Amino acid sequence: MTQNQHPDKSSSSRPESRVARNARLLLRRGVAATAVMFSSALIVGVTAVASAHDGPPFAHSAAKGVPSGEADIPGVQVYANLQRPHVLGPVDYSGGPIPPVGGPHDPVWQNANGDVYDQPLRNEHAVHSLEHGVVWVTYAEDASTRVVDAFKKKVRGVPYRMMSPIVGQGSPVKLTAWGRQLSVASADDPRVDQFFKAYVQGPQAPEPEGPVTGGRATP
């Protein structure tokens, strides 16, 4: 190397200009802010899902109201002050009606998107469905095939309705909603349709817009 020659300086050794440095700082701050916003949104979303299902009753109104005079259905038994915690083990419902109309229940609901079951359901799953605004039709072992088939037509394929046999309910057929129950002997009884109209996603349900699919699909 001669006296007049100078070593070649690469671009990486050149001092960063003020414009480039400011741009780099702004970019870094923007990425950090975006990450914070995404994390906050994710936390809020998860919290909302958890609180919507495990927290207190929904604040919004029921999906369907009860027309004037229609909730006053003759023969409907009303049960108030029902607890609704989630429990993993069996629940003793023996102190109440058959089937149960509410109370502690399993975290997983029974599918009730017009499902007709040919075996008795686990009460803990069925009660969770009632919490979501479902009307549960149960029939006794000695109910006639004609009566059972007539009710199946009213239930099958209709969201927020489900049907199953049950042992020991003392009535040919019962319609049960959260805190409400009606005993009938025939699908032709006008109170049957009144009960469906009043209590499917009715205001008696703590979570009237809760899901009725994606839960337990078998008895």
mmCIF file of C-alpha atoms in Angstrom, residues 5-217:
data_model
loop_
_atom_site.group_PDB
_atom_site.id
_atom_site.type_symbol
_atom_site.label_atom_id
_atom_site.label_comp_id
_atom_site.label_asym_id
_atom_site.label_seq_id
_atom_site.Cartn_x
_atom_site.Cartn_y
_atom_site.Cartn_z
ATOM 1 C CA GLN A 5 -3.600 4.841 -0.804
ATOM 2 C CA HIS A 6 -6.272 4.424 1.878
ATOM 3 C CA PRO A 7 -7.959 1.213 2.964
ATOM 4 C CA ASP A 8 -11.476 0.716 1.520
ATOM 5 C CA LYS A 9 -14.228 1.415 4.099
ATOM 6 C CA SER A 10 -17.356 -0.723 3.803
ATOM 7 C CA SER A 11 -20.836 0.743 4.200
ATOM 8 C CA SER A 12 -21.260 -1.041 7.582
ATOM 9 C CA SER A 13 -18.561 1.113 9.114
ATOM 10 C CA ARG A 14 -20.114 4.382 8.001
ATOM 11 C CA PRO A 15 -21.892 6.375 10.714
ATOM 12 C CA GLU A 16 -25.687 6.063 10.616
ATOM 13 C CA SER A 17 -27.404 9.192 9.432
ATOM 14 C CA ARG A 18 -29.884 10.971 11.671
ATOM 15 C CA VAL A 19 -32.744 10.252 9.258
ATOM 16 C CA ALA A 20 -31.980 6.522 9.149
ATOM 17 C CA ARG A 21 -31.642 6.357 12.934
ATOM 18 C CA ASN A 22 -34.982 8.093 13.485
ATOM 19 C CA ALA A 23 -36.684 5.813 10.990
ATOM 20 C CA ARG A 24 -35.282 2.751 12.706
ATOM 21 C CA LEU A 25 -36.476 3.961 16.140
ATOM 22 C CA LEU A 26 -39.974 4.724 14.823
ATOM 23 C CA LEU A 27 -40.197 1.286 13.229
ATOM 24 C CA ARG A 28 -39.110 -0.398 16.455
ATOM 25 C CA ARG A 29 -41.649 1.542 18.491
ATOM 26 C CA GLY A 30 -44.422 0.714 16.004
ATOM 27 C CA VAL A 31 -43.704 -3.016 16.189
ATOM 28 C CA ALA A 32 -43.672 -2.904 19.994
ATOM 29 C CA ALA A 33 -46.966 -0.994 20.131
ATOM 30 C CA THR A 34 -48.589 -3.472 17.753
ATOM 31 C CA ALA A 35 -47.425 -6.381 19.895
ATOM 32 C CA VAL A 36 -48.850 -4.777 23.027
ATOM 33 C CA MET A 37 -52.183 -4.102 21.323
ATOM 34 C CA PHE A 38 -52.389 -7.704 20.031
ATOM 35 C CA SER A 39 -51.571 -9.128 23.467
ATOM 36 C CA SER A 40 -54.184 -6.924 25.129
ATOM 37 C CA ALA A 41 -56.829 -7.919 22.601
ATOM 38 C CA LEU A 42 -56.006 -11.596 23.089
ATOM 39 C CA ILE A 43 -56.299 -11.316 26.869
ATOM 40 C CA VAL A 44 -59.575 -9.426 26.623
ATOM 41 C CA GLY A 45 -60.945 -12.000 24.179
ATOM 42 C CA VAL A 46 -60.045 -14.948 26.393
ATOM 43 C CA THR A 47 -61.473 -13.215 29.451
ATOM 44 C CA ALA A 48 -64.707 -12.477 27.608
ATOM 45 C CA VAL A 49 -65.143 -16.112 26.595
ATOM 46 C CA ALA A 50 -64.532 -17.309 30.133
ATOM 47 C CA SER A 51 -66.760 -14.743 31.809
ATOM 48 C CA ALA A 52 -69.575 -15.196 29.312
ATOM 49 C CA HIS A 53 -69.935 -18.825 30.259
ATOM 50 C CA ASP A 54 -68.668 -19.163 33.822
ATOM 51 C CA GLY A 55 -69.622 -15.805 35.271
ATOM 52 C CA PRO A 56 -72.913 -14.289 36.421
ATOM 53 C CA PRO A 57 -76.070 -14.402 34.268
ATOM 54 C CA PHE A 58 -75.930 -12.564 30.967
ATOM 55 C CA ALA A 59 -76.732 -8.882 31.227
ATOM 56 C CA HIS A 60 -78.502 -8.728 27.867
ATOM 57 C CA SER A 61 -82.147 -9.561 27.445
ATOM 58 C CA ALA A 62 -83.355 -12.992 26.455
ATOM 59 C CA ALA A 63 -83.316 -13.956 22.803
ATOM 60 C CA LYS A 64 -87.069 -14.371 22.934
ATOM 61 C CA GLY A 65 -89.509 -12.627 25.217
ATOM 62 C CA VAL A 66 -92.639 -14.076 26.738
ATOM 63 C CA PRO A 67 -95.798 -12.572 25.228
ATOM 64 C CA SER A 68 -98.245 -11.032 27.646
ATOM 65 C CA GLY A 69 -100.245 -13.706 29.441
ATOM 66 C CA GLU A 70 -98.446 -16.554 27.727
ATOM 67 C CA ALA A 71 -96.059 -17.371 30.577
ATOM 68 C CA ASP A 72 -99.023 -17.893 32.888
ATOM 69 C CA ILE A 73 -99.557 -21.454 31.694
ATOM 70 C CA PRO A 74 -101.833 -23.562 33.888
ATOM 71 C CA GLY A 75 -100.009 -26.380 35.641
ATOM 72 C CA VAL A 76 -96.480 -25.030 35.247
ATOM 73 C CA GLN A 77 -94.420 -25.530 38.390
ATOM 74 C CA VAL A 78 -91.999 -22.695 39.135
ATOM 75 C CA TYR A 79 -88.713 -23.162 41.019
ATOM 76 C CA ALA A 80 -86.705 -20.124 42.071
ATOM 77 C CA ASN A 81 -83.276 -19.347 43.549
ATOM 78 C CA LEU A 82 -81.511 -22.137 41.675
ATOM 79 C CA GLN A 83 -77.758 -22.343 42.041
ATOM 80 C CA ARG A 84 -75.663 -22.935 38.939
ATOM 81 C CA PRO A 85 -71.991 -23.643 39.681
ATOM 82 C CA HIS A 86 -69.986 -25.974 37.463
ATOM 83 C CA VAL A 87 -69.000 -29.262 39.108
ATOM 84 C CA LEU A 88 -67.052 -32.200 37.728
ATOM 85 C CA GLY A 89 -68.587 -34.966 39.815
ATOM 86 C CA PRO A 90 -72.128 -36.269 40.255
ATOM 87 C CA VAL A 91 -74.821 -33.974 41.641
ATOM 88 C CA ASP A 92 -77.535 -35.089 44.060
ATOM 89 C CA TYR A 93 -80.790 -33.867 42.555
ATOM 90 C CA SER A 94 -82.935 -36.139 44.720
ATOM 91 C CA GLY A 95 -84.428 -33.262 46.704
ATOM 92 C CA GLY A 96 -86.091 -31.760 43.645
ATOM 93 C CA PRO A 97 -88.370 -32.750 40.779
ATOM 94 C CA ILE A 98 -87.661 -35.446 38.189
ATOM 95 C CA PRO A 99 -86.063 -34.431 35.911
ATOM 96 C CA PRO A 100 -84.149 -31.624 37.648
ATOM 97 C CA VAL A 101 -84.996 -28.070 36.614
ATOM 98 C CA GLY A 102 -81.680 -26.452 37.518
ATOM 99 C CA GLY A 103 -78.869 -26.416 40.026
ATOM 100 C CA PRO A 104 -75.169 -27.297 39.891
ATOM 101 C CA HIS A 105 -74.175 -28.977 36.654
ATOM 102 C CA ASP A 106 -71.350 -30.308 34.535
ATOM 103 C CA PRO A 107 -69.214 -27.811 32.590
ATOM 104 C CA VAL A 108 -70.223 -29.626 29.374
ATOM 105 C CA TRP A 109 -73.776 -29.165 28.127
ATOM 106 C CA GLN A 110 -75.887 -31.778 26.363
ATOM 107 C CA ASN A 111 -76.355 -31.091 22.674
ATOM 108 C CA ALA A 112 -79.879 -29.783 22.183
ATOM 109 C CA ASN A 113 -80.116 -28.704 18.589
ATOM 110 C CA GLY A 114 -83.319 -30.656 18.085
ATOM 111 C CA ASP A 115 -81.633 -33.845 19.344
ATOM 112 C CA VAL A 116 -83.822 -36.846 20.171
ATOM 113 C CA TYR A 117 -82.085 -39.418 22.394
ATOM 114 C CA ASP A 118 -83.222 -43.009 22.858
ATOM 115 C CA GLN A 119 -81.578 -43.439 26.274
ATOM 116 C CA PRO A 120 -81.732 -41.432 29.526
ATOM 117 C CA LEU A 121 -79.351 -38.480 29.718
ATOM 118 C CA ARG A 122 -76.894 -37.677 32.452
ATOM 119 C CA ASN A 123 -78.710 -35.004 34.458
ATOM 120 C CA GLU A 124 -75.585 -32.941 35.005
ATOM 121 C CA HIS A 125 -75.206 -32.332 31.257
ATOM 122 C CA ALA A 126 -78.917 -31.831 30.632
ATOM 123 C CA VAL A 127 -79.235 -29.196 33.362
ATOM 124 C CA HIS A 128 -76.439 -27.216 31.728
ATOM 125 C CA SER A 129 -78.520 -27.178 28.542
ATOM 126 C CA LEU A 130 -81.486 -25.815 30.488
ATOM 127 C CA GLU A 131 -79.238 -22.969 31.606
ATOM 128 C CA HIS A 132 -78.759 -22.117 27.929
ATOM 129 C CA GLY A 133 -82.493 -21.763 27.312
ATOM 130 C CA VAL A 134 -83.304 -25.319 26.222
ATOM 131 C CA VAL A 135 -86.663 -27.018 26.719
ATOM 132 C CA TRP A 136 -86.118 -30.674 27.606
ATOM 133 C CA VAL A 137 -88.910 -33.158 26.845
ATOM 134 C CA THR A 138 -88.776 -36.369 28.883
ATOM 135 C CA TYR A 139 -91.092 -39.346 28.623
ATOM 136 C CA ALA A 140 -91.800 -42.233 30.977
ATOM 137 C CA GLU A 141 -91.080 -45.864 30.180
ATOM 138 C CA ASP A 142 -94.792 -46.621 29.910
ATOM 139 C CA ALA A 143 -95.639 -43.686 27.632
ATOM 140 C CA SER A 144 -97.391 -44.877 24.485
ATOM 141 C CA THR A 145 -95.522 -45.011 21.198
ATOM 142 C CA ARG A 146 -98.116 -42.691 19.678
ATOM 143 C CA VAL A 147 -97.480 -40.030 22.311
ATOM 144 C CA VAL A 148 -93.706 -40.373 22.079
ATOM 145 C CA ASP A 149 -93.718 -40.132 18.284
ATOM 146 C CA ALA A 150 -95.900 -37.020 18.394
ATOM 147 C CA PHE A 151 -93.455 -35.260 20.686
ATOM 148 C CA LYS A 152 -90.489 -36.340 18.584
ATOM 149 C CA LYS A 153 -92.026 -34.416 15.676
ATOM 150 C CA LYS A 154 -92.118 -31.284 17.817
ATOM 151 C CA VAL A 155 -88.517 -31.655 18.940
ATOM 152 C CA ARG A 156 -86.410 -33.200 16.186
ATOM 153 C CA GLY A 157 -84.370 -30.644 14.279
ATOM 154 C CA VAL A 158 -85.613 -27.627 16.249
ATOM 155 C CA PRO A 159 -82.813 -25.665 17.978
ATOM 156 C CA TYR A 160 -82.959 -25.372 21.768
ATOM 157 C CA ARG A 161 -85.110 -28.479 22.106
ATOM 158 C CA MET A 162 -84.101 -32.003 23.117
ATOM 159 C CA MET A 163 -85.901 -35.179 24.140
ATOM 160 C CA SER A 164 -85.058 -38.356 26.026
ATOM 161 C CA PRO A 165 -86.647 -41.155 28.079
ATOM 162 C CA ILE A 166 -86.405 -41.009 31.858
ATOM 163 C CA VAL A 167 -87.141 -43.272 34.800
ATOM 164 C CA GLY A 168 -89.420 -42.355 37.694
ATOM 165 C CA GLN A 169 -90.859 -39.011 36.666
ATOM 166 C CA GLY A 170 -94.441 -40.016 37.498
ATOM 167 C CA SER A 171 -96.005 -38.501 34.387
ATOM 168 C CA PRO A 172 -96.213 -39.688 30.776
ATOM 169 C CA VAL A 173 -94.381 -36.599 29.510
ATOM 170 C CA LYS A 174 -92.755 -33.587 31.114
ATOM 171 C CA LEU A 175 -91.524 -30.364 29.561
ATOM 172 C CA THR A 176 -88.698 -28.797 31.530
ATOM 173 C CA ALA A 177 -86.988 -25.435 31.226
ATOM 174 C CA TRP A 178 -84.681 -23.745 33.733
ATOM 175 C CA GLY A 179 -86.856 -23.364 36.834
ATOM 176 C CA ARG A 180 -90.041 -24.410 35.000
ATOM 177 C CA GLN A 181 -91.782 -27.755 34.531
ATOM 178 C CA LEU A 182 -95.057 -28.965 33.063
ATOM 179 C CA SER A 183 -96.589 -32.456 33.125
ATOM 180 C CA VAL A 184 -98.761 -33.477 30.174
ATOM 181 C CA ALA A 185 -100.206 -36.636 28.674
ATOM 182 C CA SER A 186 -100.508 -35.658 25.008
ATOM 183 C CA ALA A 187 -98.745 -33.555 22.391
ATOM 184 C CA ASP A 188 -102.191 -32.192 21.467
ATOM 185 C CA ASP A 189 -102.418 -30.376 24.804
ATOM 186 C CA PRO A 190 -102.388 -26.653 23.869
ATOM 187 C CA ARG A 191 -100.087 -25.947 26.805
ATOM 188 C CA VAL A 192 -97.272 -27.823 25.047
ATOM 189 C CA ASP A 193 -96.823 -25.233 22.308
ATOM 190 C CA GLN A 194 -97.366 -22.456 24.836
ATOM 191 C CA PHE A 195 -94.533 -23.841 26.933
ATOM 192 C CA PHE A 196 -92.175 -24.032 23.959
ATOM 193 C CA LYS A 197 -93.023 -20.521 22.863
ATOM 194 C CA ALA A 198 -92.647 -19.066 26.335
ATOM 195 C CA TYR A 199 -89.509 -20.809 27.553
ATOM 196 C CA VAL A 200 -87.317 -21.732 24.580
ATOM 197 C CA GLN A 201 -84.560 -19.148 25.092
ATOM 198 C CA GLY A 202 -86.930 -17.436 27.482
ATOM 199 C CA PRO A 203 -86.071 -14.895 30.172
ATOM 200 C CA GLN A 204 -86.065 -17.591 32.870
ATOM 201 C CA ALA A 205 -82.784 -18.961 31.456
ATOM 202 C CA PRO A 206 -79.559 -17.499 32.890
ATOM 203 C CA GLU A 207 -77.790 -17.860 29.520
ATOM 204 C CA PRO A 208 -80.534 -17.880 26.862
ATOM 205 C CA GLU A 209 -78.104 -17.611 23.956
ATOM 206 C CA GLY A 210 -75.662 -20.255 25.163
ATOM 207 C CA PRO A 211 -74.526 -22.914 22.667
ATOM 208 C CA VAL A 212 -76.522 -26.084 22.076
ATOM 209 C CA THR A 213 -73.996 -27.816 19.831
ATOM 210 C CA GLY A 214 -70.374 -28.790 20.437
ATOM 211 C CA GLY A 215 -71.202 -30.353 23.800
ATOM 212 C CA ARG A 216 -72.007 -33.931 24.779
ATOM 213 C CA ALA A 217 -73.507 -35.717 21.786
#
